[in-house]
Short mmCIF file of C-alpha atoms in Angstrom, two decimals:
data_model
loop_
_atom_site.label_atom_id
_atom_site.label_comp_id
_atom_site.label_asym_id
_atom_site.label_seq_id
_atom_site.Cartn_x
_atom_site.Cartn_y
_atom_site.Cartn_z
CA THR A 1 -19.21 -4.13 -11.56
CA ASP A 2 -22.69 -4.33 -12.39
CA GLU A 3 -23.58 -4.73 -15.91
CA ARG A 4 -26.50 -2.36 -16.18
CA VAL A 5 -23.70 0.30 -15.59
CA MET A 6 -21.76 1.34 -18.66
CA THR A 7 -19.66 4.23 -20.12
CA GLN A 8 -20.92 6.21 -23.17
CA LEU A 9 -18.56 4.19 -25.62
CA GLU A 10 -19.56 0.95 -24.34
CA PHE A 11 -23.16 1.75 -24.62
CA GLU A 12 -22.50 2.84 -28.34
CA GLN A 13 -21.02 -0.42 -28.92
CA ARG A 14 -23.83 -2.13 -27.39
CA LEU A 15 -26.27 -0.47 -29.63
CA ALA A 16 -24.22 -1.23 -32.73
CA ASP A 17 -24.28 -4.84 -31.75
CA ASP A 18 -28.11 -5.08 -31.47
CA ASP A 19 -27.61 -5.83 -27.84
CA GLU A 20 -31.09 -7.52 -26.82
CA ARG A 21 -30.79 -6.02 -23.27
CA ILE A 22 -30.15 -2.65 -24.31
CA LYS A 23 -33.18 -2.49 -27.05
CA ASN A 24 -35.41 -3.62 -24.55
CA ALA A 25 -34.40 -1.60 -21.65
CA ARG A 26 -37.56 0.48 -20.21
CA SER A 27 -35.48 3.31 -18.75
CA VAL A 28 -31.91 4.82 -19.47
CA VAL A 29 -30.46 7.47 -17.65
CA MET A 30 -27.02 9.08 -18.95
CA ILE A 31 -25.30 11.21 -16.71
CA GLN A 32 -22.86 13.89 -17.90
CA CYS A 33 -19.53 15.33 -16.90
CA VAL A 34 -18.68 12.16 -15.25
CA GLY A 35 -14.92 12.77 -14.12
CA SER A 36 -15.00 16.46 -16.18
CA ARG A 37 -14.64 19.68 -15.19
CA ASN A 38 -14.43 19.36 -11.78
CA GLU A 39 -10.74 20.01 -9.51
CA LYS A 40 -8.55 17.39 -11.07
CA ARG A 41 -9.73 17.67 -14.49
CA PRO A 42 -10.97 21.04 -15.33
CA TYR A 43 -11.47 21.02 -19.08
CA CYS A 44 -14.67 19.91 -20.95
CA SER A 45 -14.17 16.61 -23.04
CA ARG A 46 -16.39 18.45 -25.78
CA VAL A 47 -17.66 15.16 -27.38
CA CYS A 48 -19.80 13.90 -24.34
CA CYS A 49 -22.87 15.90 -24.61
CA THR A 50 -23.09 15.45 -28.29
CA THR A 51 -22.24 11.70 -28.16
CA ALA A 52 -24.80 10.82 -25.63
CA ILE A 53 -27.57 12.80 -27.66
CA LYS A 54 -26.62 10.52 -30.69
CA ASN A 55 -26.74 7.46 -28.69
CA ALA A 56 -30.16 8.37 -26.85
CA LEU A 57 -31.73 9.06 -30.32
CA GLU A 58 -30.67 5.56 -31.38
CA MET A 59 -31.97 4.11 -28.64
CA LYS A 60 -35.20 6.23 -28.87
CA ARG A 61 -35.32 4.80 -32.42
CA LEU A 62 -34.78 0.99 -31.41
CA ASN A 63 -37.31 1.68 -28.59
CA PRO A 64 -39.96 4.09 -28.88
CA ALA A 65 -41.27 3.48 -25.65
CA ALA A 66 -38.10 3.69 -23.48
CA ASP A 67 -37.69 6.20 -21.45
CA ILE A 68 -34.48 8.35 -21.81
CA TYR A 69 -33.28 10.88 -19.18
CA ILE A 70 -30.03 12.78 -19.62
CA LEU A 71 -28.88 14.57 -16.48
CA PHE A 72 -26.54 17.41 -17.38
CA ARG A 73 -24.64 20.43 -15.96
CA ASP A 74 -24.64 22.40 -19.25
CA ILE A 75 -25.51 20.97 -22.89
CA ARG A 76 -22.29 21.64 -25.02
CA THR A 77 -23.50 20.49 -28.69
CA TYR A 78 -21.61 23.25 -30.20
CA GLY A 79 -21.70 24.00 -34.12
CA LEU A 80 -24.55 22.38 -35.99
CA TYR A 81 -24.77 19.78 -33.58
CA GLU A 82 -27.10 21.98 -31.67
CA GLU A 83 -29.63 20.37 -34.06
CA HIS A 84 -29.26 16.87 -32.61
CA TYR A 85 -30.51 18.55 -29.51
CA ARG A 86 -33.38 20.18 -31.11
CA ALA A 87 -34.35 16.58 -32.41
CA ALA A 88 -34.07 14.87 -29.32
CA CYS A 89 -35.84 17.44 -27.43
CA ASP A 90 -38.73 16.54 -30.27
CA ALA A 91 -38.30 12.93 -30.03
CA GLY A 92 -39.58 13.13 -26.25
CA ILE A 93 -35.88 12.55 -24.30
CA TYR A 94 -35.85 14.22 -20.81
CA PHE A 95 -33.06 16.85 -19.95
CA ILE A 96 -32.51 17.45 -16.37
CA ARG A 97 -30.02 20.18 -15.26
CA TYR A 98 -28.00 19.37 -11.77
CA ASP A 99 -25.93 21.36 -10.08
CA ALA A 100 -21.83 20.29 -9.93
CA ASP A 101 -22.26 21.00 -5.77
CA ASN A 102 -25.04 18.62 -5.39
CA PRO A 103 -24.57 15.80 -7.98
CA PRO A 104 -26.56 12.54 -8.90
CA SER A 105 -26.31 9.82 -6.51
CA VAL A 106 -26.83 6.15 -7.63
CA GLU A 107 -28.34 3.39 -5.38
CA ALA A 108 -28.63 -0.14 -5.97
CA ARG A 109 -32.05 -1.46 -4.68
CA GLN A 110 -34.03 -4.67 -4.80
CA GLU A 111 -36.17 -3.31 -7.63
CA GLY A 112 -33.06 -2.22 -9.55
CA LEU A 113 -31.04 1.02 -9.88
CA VAL A 114 -32.59 4.48 -8.48
CA VAL A 115 -30.49 7.41 -9.65
CA THR A 116 -31.65 10.62 -7.71
CA VAL A 117 -31.18 14.08 -8.68
CA ALA A 118 -31.69 17.51 -7.77
CA ASP A 119 -33.32 19.34 -10.28
CA ALA A 120 -31.69 22.71 -10.93
CA VAL A 121 -34.98 23.96 -12.55
CA LEU A 122 -37.68 22.36 -10.32
CA LYS A 123 -35.77 22.82 -7.15
CA ARG A 124 -36.59 19.10 -5.87
CA ARG A 125 -35.21 15.98 -5.69
CA LEU A 126 -36.33 13.27 -8.17
CA GLU A 127 -35.76 10.00 -8.16
CA LEU A 128 -35.51 7.90 -11.76
CA GLU A 129 -35.11 4.30 -12.29
CA ALA A 130 -33.01 2.77 -14.41
CA ASP A 131 -32.58 -0.48 -16.49
CA VAL A 132 -29.30 0.97 -18.02
CA LEU A 133 -27.12 3.91 -16.33
CA VAL A 134 -24.68 5.53 -18.88
CA LEU A 135 -21.80 7.60 -17.70
CA SER A 136 -20.34 9.94 -20.29
CA ALA A 137 -16.63 9.79 -18.58
CA ALA A 138 -14.01 12.59 -19.24
CA VAL A 139 -11.82 12.00 -22.22
CA GLU A 140 -8.17 11.81 -20.75
CA PRO A 141 -4.22 12.07 -22.39
CA HIS A 142 -3.04 9.09 -23.11
CA PRO A 143 -0.44 8.19 -20.19
CA ASP A 144 2.47 7.74 -22.86
CA ALA A 145 2.07 11.54 -23.79
CA ALA A 146 4.21 13.16 -21.09
CA ASN A 147 7.06 10.73 -22.34
CA LEU A 148 6.38 11.67 -25.93
CA ALA A 149 6.74 15.04 -25.23
CA GLN A 150 10.27 14.48 -23.44
CA ILE A 151 11.25 12.73 -26.53
CA PHE A 152 10.49 15.02 -29.37
CA LYS A 153 10.72 18.26 -26.94
CA VAL A 154 7.31 19.60 -27.53
CA ALA A 155 4.87 21.03 -24.73
CA GLN A 156 1.99 19.88 -23.22
CA ASP A 157 -0.81 22.06 -22.06
CA SER A 158 -2.00 22.30 -18.34
CA ASP A 159 -4.58 19.13 -18.84
CA GLY A 160 -1.91 17.26 -20.34
CA PHE A 161 -2.50 17.45 -24.22
CA PHE A 162 -0.07 18.37 -26.40
CA ARG A 163 0.02 21.89 -27.29
CA GLU A 164 0.28 23.65 -30.97
CA ALA A 165 2.94 25.93 -31.46
CA HIS A 166 0.48 28.90 -32.38
CA LEU A 167 -3.26 28.86 -32.11
CA LYS A 168 -4.09 30.38 -34.91
CA LEU A 169 -0.73 30.73 -37.25
CA ARG A 170 0.30 26.81 -36.67
CA PRO A 171 -2.90 25.17 -35.55
CA VAL A 172 -0.76 21.68 -36.76
CA GLU A 173 2.78 22.27 -35.73
CA LEU A 174 4.11 21.64 -32.61
CA GLY A 175 7.08 23.60 -30.98
CA THR A 176 9.81 21.14 -32.85
CA ASP A 177 9.97 21.81 -36.65
CA GLY A 178 9.08 18.59 -38.46
CA VAL A 179 6.23 17.77 -35.60
CA PHE A 180 2.68 17.64 -36.33
CA VAL A 181 -0.53 16.79 -34.09
CA CYS A 182 -3.93 16.01 -34.96
CA GLY A 183 -7.01 13.85 -33.46
CA MET A 184 -7.37 13.86 -29.74
CA ALA A 185 -3.90 14.12 -28.81
CA HIS A 186 -4.32 17.87 -29.37
CA TYR A 187 -7.60 18.04 -27.46
CA PRO A 188 -10.95 16.60 -27.80
CA LYS A 189 -12.65 16.76 -30.88
CA HIS A 190 -15.11 14.91 -33.27
CA ILE A 191 -14.09 13.07 -36.27
CA PRO A 192 -15.07 15.69 -39.28
CA GLU A 193 -12.30 18.16 -36.64
CA VAL A 194 -9.80 15.45 -36.58
CA VAL A 195 -9.90 14.53 -40.58
CA ALA A 196 -9.71 18.44 -40.95
CA GLN A 197 -6.81 18.59 -38.80
CA ALA A 198 -5.25 15.60 -40.10
CA ALA A 199 -5.45 17.25 -43.76
CA GLY A 200 -4.02 20.43 -42.39
CA ALA A 201 -1.17 18.52 -41.01
CA ALA A 202 -0.34 16.16 -44.41
CA GLY A 203 -0.59 19.49 -46.20
CA ARG A 204 2.28 21.20 -43.79
CA VAL A 205 3.92 17.64 -44.34
CA LEU A 206 3.90 17.94 -48.15
CA ALA A 207 4.81 21.52 -48.23
CA LEU A 208 8.08 20.81 -45.92
CA LEU A 209 8.97 17.50 -48.20
CA ALA A 210 8.64 19.65 -51.47
CA GLN A 211 11.22 21.85 -50.52
CA GLU A 212 14.69 20.88 -51.87
CA LYS A 213 16.72 22.75 -49.12
CA ILE A 214 15.39 23.89 -45.80
CA LYS A 215 15.95 27.47 -44.74
CA VAL A 216 17.21 27.95 -41.10
CA SER A 217 17.51 31.32 -39.05
CA GLY A 218 20.64 33.02 -38.63
CA ALA A 219 20.51 33.72 -35.12
CA VAL A 220 21.31 30.13 -34.09
CA CYS A 221 23.56 29.05 -31.16
CA VAL A 222 27.28 28.07 -31.70
CA VAL A 223 29.61 26.39 -29.48
CA GLU A 224 33.46 27.26 -28.95
CA GLU A 225 34.65 23.70 -28.30
CA ARG A 226 37.68 25.19 -26.82
CA ARG A 227 35.62 26.67 -23.34
CA CYS A 228 32.71 24.06 -23.60
CA ILE A 229 33.32 21.40 -20.42
CA GLY A 230 30.92 19.03 -21.74
CA CYS A 231 28.62 19.46 -18.67
CA GLY A 232 25.41 19.29 -20.34
CA ALA A 233 23.67 21.84 -18.81
CA CYS A 234 22.63 23.38 -22.40
CA VAL A 235 21.11 19.99 -23.15
CA ALA A 236 19.13 20.19 -20.12
CA VAL A 237 17.58 23.10 -21.23
CA CYS A 238 16.97 23.25 -24.73
CA ALA A 239 13.09 22.87 -25.49
CA TYR A 240 13.81 22.04 -29.04
CA ASN A 241 16.44 19.10 -28.69
CA ALA A 242 18.79 21.06 -30.59
CA ILE A 243 22.21 20.37 -28.33
CA SER A 244 23.91 17.20 -27.98
CA LEU A 245 27.17 16.27 -26.48
CA ARG A 246 29.59 14.46 -28.73
CA LYS A 247 32.67 12.47 -28.20
CA THR A 248 35.90 14.40 -29.09
CA LYS A 249 39.91 13.35 -28.36
CA LYS A 250 39.42 16.53 -25.69
CA GLY A 251 36.38 14.69 -24.05
CA LYS A 252 32.68 15.54 -24.41
CA LYS A 253 31.89 18.77 -25.97
CA ALA A 254 28.01 20.34 -26.95
CA THR A 255 27.19 20.73 -30.56
CA VAL A 256 24.32 22.41 -31.89
CA ASN A 257 22.21 21.22 -34.89
CA PRO A 258 21.29 24.62 -36.71
CA VAL A 259 18.17 23.22 -38.29
CA LEU A 260 16.48 22.40 -35.11
CA CYS A 261 18.07 25.38 -32.96
CA LYS A 262 15.30 28.44 -32.73
CA GLY A 263 17.87 31.06 -31.06
CA ASP A 264 15.60 31.43 -27.55
CA GLY A 265 19.56 31.64 -25.91
CA LEU A 266 18.60 29.73 -22.69
CA CYS A 267 21.55 27.44 -23.03
CA ASN A 268 23.62 30.62 -23.56
CA ALA A 269 22.14 31.76 -20.14
CA VAL A 270 23.07 28.40 -18.12
CA CYS A 271 26.46 27.96 -19.81
CA PRO A 272 28.97 28.39 -17.19
CA THR A 273 31.99 28.64 -19.23
CA GLY A 274 30.32 30.94 -21.92
CA ALA A 275 31.09 28.75 -24.44
CA ILE A 276 27.77 28.77 -25.94
CA THR A 277 26.88 32.14 -28.00
CA LEU A 278 23.68 33.24 -30.13
CA LYS A 279 25.07 34.76 -33.13
CA HIS A 280 23.93 38.46 -33.74
CA PHE A 281 23.73 38.40 -29.90
CA THR A 282 27.12 38.09 -28.56
CA ASP A 283 27.99 39.53 -25.17
CA GLU A 284 30.22 42.21 -27.13
CA GLN A 285 27.46 43.32 -29.32
CA MET A 286 24.77 43.59 -26.59
CA ASN A 287 26.87 45.58 -24.48
CA ALA A 288 27.75 47.81 -27.42
CA GLN A 289 24.12 48.26 -27.76
CA ILE A 290 23.72 48.74 -23.87
CA GLU A 291 26.39 51.23 -24.00
CA THR A 292 25.21 53.27 -26.95
CA ALA A 293 21.73 53.50 -25.47
CA PHE A 294 22.63 54.70 -22.46
CA ALA A 295 24.92 57.25 -23.78
CA ASP A 296 21.94 58.56 -25.82
CA PHE A 297 19.80 58.43 -22.60
CA GLU A 298 22.66 60.77 -20.81
CA ARG A 299 22.62 63.33 -24.00
CA VAL A 300 18.77 63.67 -23.57
CA LEU A 301 19.22 64.56 -20.07
CA SER A 302 21.64 66.73 -20.45
CA GLY A 303 20.07 68.38 -23.20
CA LEU A 304 16.91 68.91 -21.47
CA GLY A 305 18.49 70.44 -18.30
CA ALA A 306 19.99 72.64 -21.00
CA GLU A 307 16.77 73.99 -22.41
CA ARG A 308 15.85 74.53 -18.21
#
Protein backbone atom coordinates (compact mmCIF):
# COMPACT_ATOMS: atom_id res chain seq x y z
CA THR A 1 0.00 0.00 0.00
CA ASP A 2 1.07 3.56 -0.72
CA GLU A 3 1.03 5.91 2.29
CA ARG A 4 0.03 8.76 0.00
CA VAL A 5 -3.27 7.03 -0.84
CA MET A 6 -5.97 6.96 1.82
CA THR A 7 -9.71 6.99 2.35
CA GLN A 8 -11.66 10.09 3.30
CA LEU A 9 -11.98 8.84 6.89
CA GLU A 10 -8.23 8.28 7.18
CA PHE A 11 -7.56 11.73 5.73
CA GLU A 12 -9.97 13.28 8.23
CA GLN A 13 -8.24 11.50 11.11
CA ARG A 14 -4.80 12.66 9.99
CA LEU A 15 -6.08 16.22 9.73
CA ALA A 16 -7.38 15.93 13.28
CA ASP A 17 -4.01 14.52 14.41
CA ASP A 18 -2.25 17.55 12.91
CA ASP A 19 -0.14 15.29 10.67
CA GLU A 20 2.78 17.36 9.33
CA ARG A 21 2.97 15.39 6.08
CA ILE A 22 -0.66 16.16 5.33
CA LYS A 23 -0.44 19.81 6.38
CA ASN A 24 2.61 20.41 4.18
CA ALA A 25 1.19 18.71 1.08
CA ARG A 26 1.29 20.95 -1.96
CA SER A 27 -1.44 19.13 -3.87
CA VAL A 28 -4.39 17.04 -2.65
CA VAL A 29 -6.65 15.17 -5.08
CA MET A 30 -9.96 13.70 -3.92
CA ILE A 31 -11.89 11.21 -6.04
CA GLN A 32 -15.60 10.83 -5.30
CA CYS A 33 -17.92 7.84 -5.77
CA VAL A 34 -15.19 5.21 -5.36
CA GLY A 35 -17.02 1.90 -5.15
CA SER A 36 -20.52 3.39 -5.19
CA ARG A 37 -23.10 4.31 -7.84
CA ASN A 38 -22.03 1.34 -9.93
CA GLU A 39 -23.52 -2.05 -10.78
CA LYS A 40 -22.42 -3.63 -7.49
CA ARG A 41 -23.48 -0.69 -5.29
CA PRO A 42 -25.97 1.44 -7.24
CA TYR A 43 -26.82 3.65 -4.27
CA CYS A 44 -25.31 7.02 -3.32
CA SER A 45 -23.47 7.01 0.01
CA ARG A 46 -24.85 10.51 0.68
CA VAL A 47 -22.21 11.64 3.17
CA CYS A 48 -19.18 11.51 0.87
CA CYS A 49 -19.53 14.84 -0.94
CA THR A 50 -20.16 16.85 2.21
CA THR A 51 -17.33 15.10 4.07
CA ALA A 52 -14.91 15.69 1.21
CA ILE A 53 -15.76 19.40 1.04
CA LYS A 54 -15.53 19.75 4.82
CA ASN A 55 -12.08 18.12 4.84
CA ALA A 56 -10.97 20.19 1.85
CA LEU A 57 -11.94 23.39 3.67
CA GLU A 58 -10.04 22.27 6.76
CA MET A 59 -7.00 21.44 4.63
CA LYS A 60 -7.23 24.87 3.00
CA ARG A 61 -7.36 26.47 6.43
CA LEU A 62 -4.24 24.61 7.56
CA ASN A 63 -2.37 25.20 4.30
CA PRO A 64 -3.83 28.03 2.19
CA ALA A 65 -1.17 27.49 -0.49
CA ALA A 66 -2.21 23.88 -1.17
CA ASP A 67 -3.94 23.03 -4.44
CA ILE A 68 -7.01 20.90 -3.71
CA TYR A 69 -8.93 19.12 -6.46
CA ILE A 70 -12.23 17.28 -6.01
CA LEU A 71 -13.04 14.95 -8.91
CA PHE A 72 -16.76 14.24 -8.90
CA ARG A 73 -19.64 12.82 -10.89
CA ASP A 74 -22.31 14.89 -9.13
CA ILE A 75 -21.92 17.08 -6.05
CA ARG A 76 -24.69 16.08 -3.65
CA THR A 77 -24.46 18.43 -0.69
CA TYR A 78 -28.14 18.20 0.14
CA GLY A 79 -29.99 20.50 2.52
CA LEU A 80 -28.04 23.35 4.12
CA TYR A 81 -24.74 21.63 3.28
CA GLU A 82 -24.89 23.46 -0.05
CA GLU A 83 -23.35 26.37 1.85
CA HIS A 84 -20.19 24.30 2.32
CA TYR A 85 -19.97 23.81 -1.44
CA ARG A 86 -20.22 27.56 -2.04
CA ALA A 87 -17.60 28.20 0.63
CA ALA A 88 -15.27 25.70 -1.03
CA CYS A 89 -15.67 27.42 -4.40
CA ASP A 90 -14.93 30.77 -2.81
CA ALA A 91 -11.86 29.30 -1.07
CA GLY A 92 -10.30 28.30 -4.39
CA ILE A 93 -10.91 24.55 -4.25
CA TYR A 94 -11.10 23.10 -7.76
CA PHE A 95 -14.06 20.92 -8.78
CA ILE A 96 -13.64 18.74 -11.87
CA ARG A 97 -16.52 16.65 -13.20
CA TYR A 98 -15.77 13.25 -14.72
CA ASP A 99 -17.92 10.74 -16.57
CA ALA A 100 -18.78 7.40 -14.94
CA ASP A 101 -17.82 5.62 -18.16
CA ASN A 102 -14.40 7.27 -18.10
CA PRO A 103 -13.25 7.40 -14.45
CA PRO A 104 -9.93 8.92 -13.32
CA SER A 105 -6.79 6.79 -13.45
CA VAL A 106 -3.85 6.90 -11.05
CA GLU A 107 -0.21 6.29 -11.95
CA ALA A 108 2.79 6.18 -9.63
CA ARG A 109 5.64 7.92 -11.44
CA GLN A 110 9.13 8.74 -10.30
CA GLU A 111 8.14 12.30 -9.47
CA GLY A 112 5.03 11.18 -7.55
CA LEU A 113 1.40 10.25 -8.03
CA VAL A 114 -0.29 11.49 -11.19
CA VAL A 115 -4.07 11.42 -11.56
CA THR A 116 -5.40 11.58 -15.11
CA VAL A 117 -9.00 12.68 -15.55
CA ALA A 118 -11.12 13.50 -18.58
CA ASP A 119 -12.77 16.83 -17.77
CA ALA A 120 -16.39 16.53 -18.89
CA VAL A 121 -16.70 20.32 -19.23
CA LEU A 122 -13.43 21.18 -21.00
CA LYS A 123 -13.59 17.99 -23.11
CA ARG A 124 -9.89 17.32 -22.55
CA ARG A 125 -7.70 15.12 -20.37
CA LEU A 126 -5.96 16.67 -17.39
CA GLU A 127 -2.96 15.37 -15.45
CA LEU A 128 -2.86 16.33 -11.78
CA GLU A 129 0.15 15.76 -9.56
CA ALA A 130 -0.91 14.57 -6.11
CA ASP A 131 1.10 14.57 -2.92
CA VAL A 132 -1.96 13.06 -1.25
CA LEU A 133 -4.70 11.04 -2.96
CA VAL A 134 -7.96 10.74 -1.03
CA LEU A 135 -10.65 8.23 -2.03
CA SER A 136 -14.25 8.77 -0.98
CA ALA A 137 -15.14 5.10 -0.57
CA ALA A 138 -18.67 3.72 -0.48
CA VAL A 139 -20.55 3.24 2.77
CA GLU A 140 -21.49 -0.44 3.02
CA PRO A 141 -23.95 -2.28 5.27
CA HIS A 142 -22.31 -4.19 8.12
CA PRO A 143 -21.39 -7.77 7.16
CA ASP A 144 -23.53 -9.09 10.05
CA ALA A 145 -26.63 -7.17 8.93
CA ALA A 146 -28.06 -10.20 7.12
CA ASN A 147 -27.64 -12.38 10.22
CA LEU A 148 -29.34 -9.77 12.41
CA ALA A 149 -32.17 -9.50 9.89
CA GLN A 150 -32.76 -13.25 10.21
CA ILE A 151 -32.56 -13.22 14.00
CA PHE A 152 -35.02 -10.35 14.43
CA LYS A 153 -37.12 -11.22 11.38
CA VAL A 154 -36.77 -7.78 9.81
CA ALA A 155 -36.41 -6.81 6.17
CA GLN A 156 -33.45 -5.40 4.27
CA ASP A 157 -33.60 -3.26 1.17
CA SER A 158 -31.92 -4.17 -2.10
CA ASP A 159 -28.68 -2.53 -0.92
CA GLY A 160 -28.50 -4.49 2.35
CA PHE A 161 -29.59 -1.75 4.78
CA PHE A 162 -32.48 -2.32 7.19
CA ARG A 163 -35.82 -1.29 5.73
CA GLU A 164 -38.31 0.67 7.83
CA ALA A 165 -41.88 -0.55 8.28
CA HIS A 166 -43.26 2.52 6.47
CA LEU A 167 -41.28 5.42 5.04
CA LYS A 168 -43.76 8.10 6.16
CA LEU A 169 -45.84 6.59 8.96
CA ARG A 170 -43.28 4.39 10.77
CA PRO A 171 -39.84 5.68 9.74
CA VAL A 172 -37.93 4.43 12.82
CA GLU A 173 -39.72 1.09 13.23
CA LEU A 174 -38.88 -2.18 11.55
CA GLY A 175 -41.36 -4.81 10.45
CA THR A 176 -41.23 -6.69 13.75
CA ASP A 177 -42.95 -4.96 16.66
CA GLY A 178 -40.56 -3.68 19.31
CA VAL A 179 -37.56 -3.46 16.96
CA PHE A 180 -36.39 0.03 16.01
CA VAL A 181 -33.62 1.43 13.82
CA CYS A 182 -31.48 4.55 13.65
CA GLY A 183 -28.17 5.59 12.16
CA MET A 184 -26.30 4.12 9.24
CA ALA A 185 -27.84 0.69 9.79
CA HIS A 186 -30.86 2.29 8.11
CA TYR A 187 -28.97 4.09 5.34
CA PRO A 188 -25.98 6.49 5.12
CA LYS A 189 -26.70 9.80 6.84
CA HIS A 190 -25.04 12.68 8.66
CA ILE A 191 -24.81 13.01 12.44
CA PRO A 192 -27.73 15.49 12.81
CA GLU A 193 -29.98 13.02 10.98
CA VAL A 194 -28.71 10.18 13.16
CA VAL A 195 -29.47 12.17 16.33
CA ALA A 196 -32.96 13.07 15.11
CA GLN A 197 -33.69 9.47 14.16
CA ALA A 198 -32.32 8.19 17.48
CA ALA A 199 -34.59 10.63 19.33
CA GLY A 200 -37.54 9.38 17.30
CA ALA A 201 -36.70 5.75 18.06
CA ALA A 202 -36.30 6.52 21.77
CA GLY A 203 -39.68 8.27 21.76
CA ARG A 204 -41.36 5.24 20.21
CA VAL A 205 -39.72 2.95 22.78
CA LEU A 206 -40.91 5.14 25.66
CA ALA A 207 -44.43 5.22 24.25
CA LEU A 208 -44.38 1.43 24.14
CA LEU A 209 -42.99 1.02 27.66
CA ALA A 210 -45.48 3.51 29.09
CA GLN A 211 -48.40 1.22 28.26
CA GLU A 212 -49.60 -1.09 31.02
CA LYS A 213 -51.13 -3.42 28.46
CA ILE A 214 -50.38 -3.99 24.80
CA LYS A 215 -53.35 -4.26 22.48
CA VAL A 216 -53.01 -6.90 19.79
CA SER A 217 -54.92 -7.41 16.59
CA GLY A 218 -57.92 -9.73 16.66
CA ALA A 219 -57.03 -11.16 13.26
CA VAL A 220 -54.23 -13.50 14.31
CA CYS A 221 -53.48 -17.10 13.46
CA VAL A 222 -54.41 -19.99 15.75
CA VAL A 223 -53.29 -23.62 15.71
CA GLU A 224 -55.50 -26.66 16.04
CA GLU A 225 -53.07 -29.00 17.80
CA ARG A 226 -55.03 -32.11 16.87
CA ARG A 227 -54.27 -31.57 13.19
CA CYS A 228 -50.72 -30.16 13.55
CA ILE A 229 -47.97 -32.60 12.51
CA GLY A 230 -45.07 -30.39 13.63
CA CYS A 231 -43.50 -30.10 10.17
CA GLY A 232 -42.29 -26.53 10.79
CA ALA A 233 -43.42 -25.16 7.42
CA CYS A 234 -45.26 -22.34 9.17
CA VAL A 235 -42.18 -21.45 11.21
CA ALA A 236 -40.07 -21.14 8.06
CA VAL A 237 -42.39 -18.71 6.27
CA CYS A 238 -43.36 -16.47 9.19
CA ALA A 239 -41.68 -13.10 8.64
CA TYR A 240 -42.33 -11.93 12.20
CA ASN A 241 -40.92 -14.85 14.22
CA ALA A 242 -44.40 -15.31 15.71
CA ILE A 243 -44.54 -19.10 15.38
CA SER A 244 -42.45 -21.66 17.23
CA LEU A 245 -42.51 -25.41 17.77
CA ARG A 246 -43.00 -26.67 21.30
CA LYS A 247 -42.74 -30.19 22.64
CA THR A 248 -45.95 -31.88 23.80
CA LYS A 249 -46.89 -35.42 24.78
CA LYS A 250 -47.99 -35.98 21.19
CA GLY A 251 -44.80 -34.59 19.64
CA LYS A 252 -43.88 -31.15 18.37
CA LYS A 253 -46.73 -28.72 17.82
CA ALA A 254 -46.77 -25.21 16.41
CA THR A 255 -47.77 -22.35 18.66
CA VAL A 256 -48.48 -18.73 17.73
CA ASN A 257 -47.49 -15.66 19.74
CA PRO A 258 -50.49 -13.32 19.22
CA VAL A 259 -48.42 -10.26 20.16
CA LEU A 260 -46.03 -10.81 17.27
CA CYS A 261 -48.50 -12.21 14.74
CA LYS A 262 -49.57 -9.80 11.99
CA GLY A 263 -52.18 -12.06 10.46
CA ASP A 264 -50.72 -12.10 6.95
CA GLY A 265 -51.88 -15.71 6.47
CA LEU A 266 -48.71 -17.15 4.94
CA CYS A 267 -48.61 -19.92 7.52
CA ASN A 268 -52.23 -20.74 6.75
CA ALA A 269 -51.39 -21.07 3.06
CA VAL A 270 -48.42 -23.44 3.50
CA CYS A 271 -49.83 -25.68 6.24
CA PRO A 272 -50.26 -29.13 4.61
CA THR A 273 -52.97 -30.24 7.06
CA GLY A 274 -54.86 -26.98 7.48
CA ALA A 275 -54.04 -26.90 11.18
CA ILE A 276 -53.44 -23.13 11.19
CA THR A 277 -56.32 -20.79 10.55
CA LEU A 278 -56.62 -17.01 10.57
CA LYS A 279 -59.24 -15.70 12.97
CA HIS A 280 -62.19 -14.06 11.18
CA PHE A 281 -60.84 -15.40 7.87
CA THR A 282 -61.47 -19.14 8.18
CA ASP A 283 -62.11 -21.27 5.12
CA GLU A 284 -65.80 -21.48 6.01
CA GLN A 285 -66.09 -17.71 6.31
CA MET A 286 -64.21 -17.06 3.07
CA ASN A 287 -66.25 -19.67 1.17
CA ALA A 288 -69.46 -18.13 2.47
CA GLN A 289 -68.37 -14.69 1.27
CA ILE A 290 -67.43 -16.04 -2.16
CA GLU A 291 -70.72 -17.91 -2.55
CA THR A 292 -72.67 -14.82 -1.52
CA ALA A 293 -70.72 -12.64 -3.94
CA PHE A 294 -71.36 -15.01 -6.85
CA ALA A 295 -75.01 -15.33 -5.91
CA ASP A 296 -75.39 -11.54 -6.02
CA PHE A 297 -73.51 -11.48 -9.33
CA GLU A 298 -75.87 -14.07 -10.83
CA ARG A 299 -78.89 -12.07 -9.66
CA VAL A 300 -77.47 -8.96 -11.32
CA LEU A 301 -76.91 -10.83 -14.59
CA SER A 302 -80.39 -12.28 -14.52
CA GLY A 303 -81.77 -8.83 -13.81
CA LEU A 304 -79.92 -7.39 -16.79
CA GLY A 305 -81.30 -10.18 -18.96
CA ALA A 306 -84.83 -9.45 -17.82
CA GLU A 307 -84.47 -5.79 -18.76
CA ARG A 308 -83.43 -6.70 -22.27
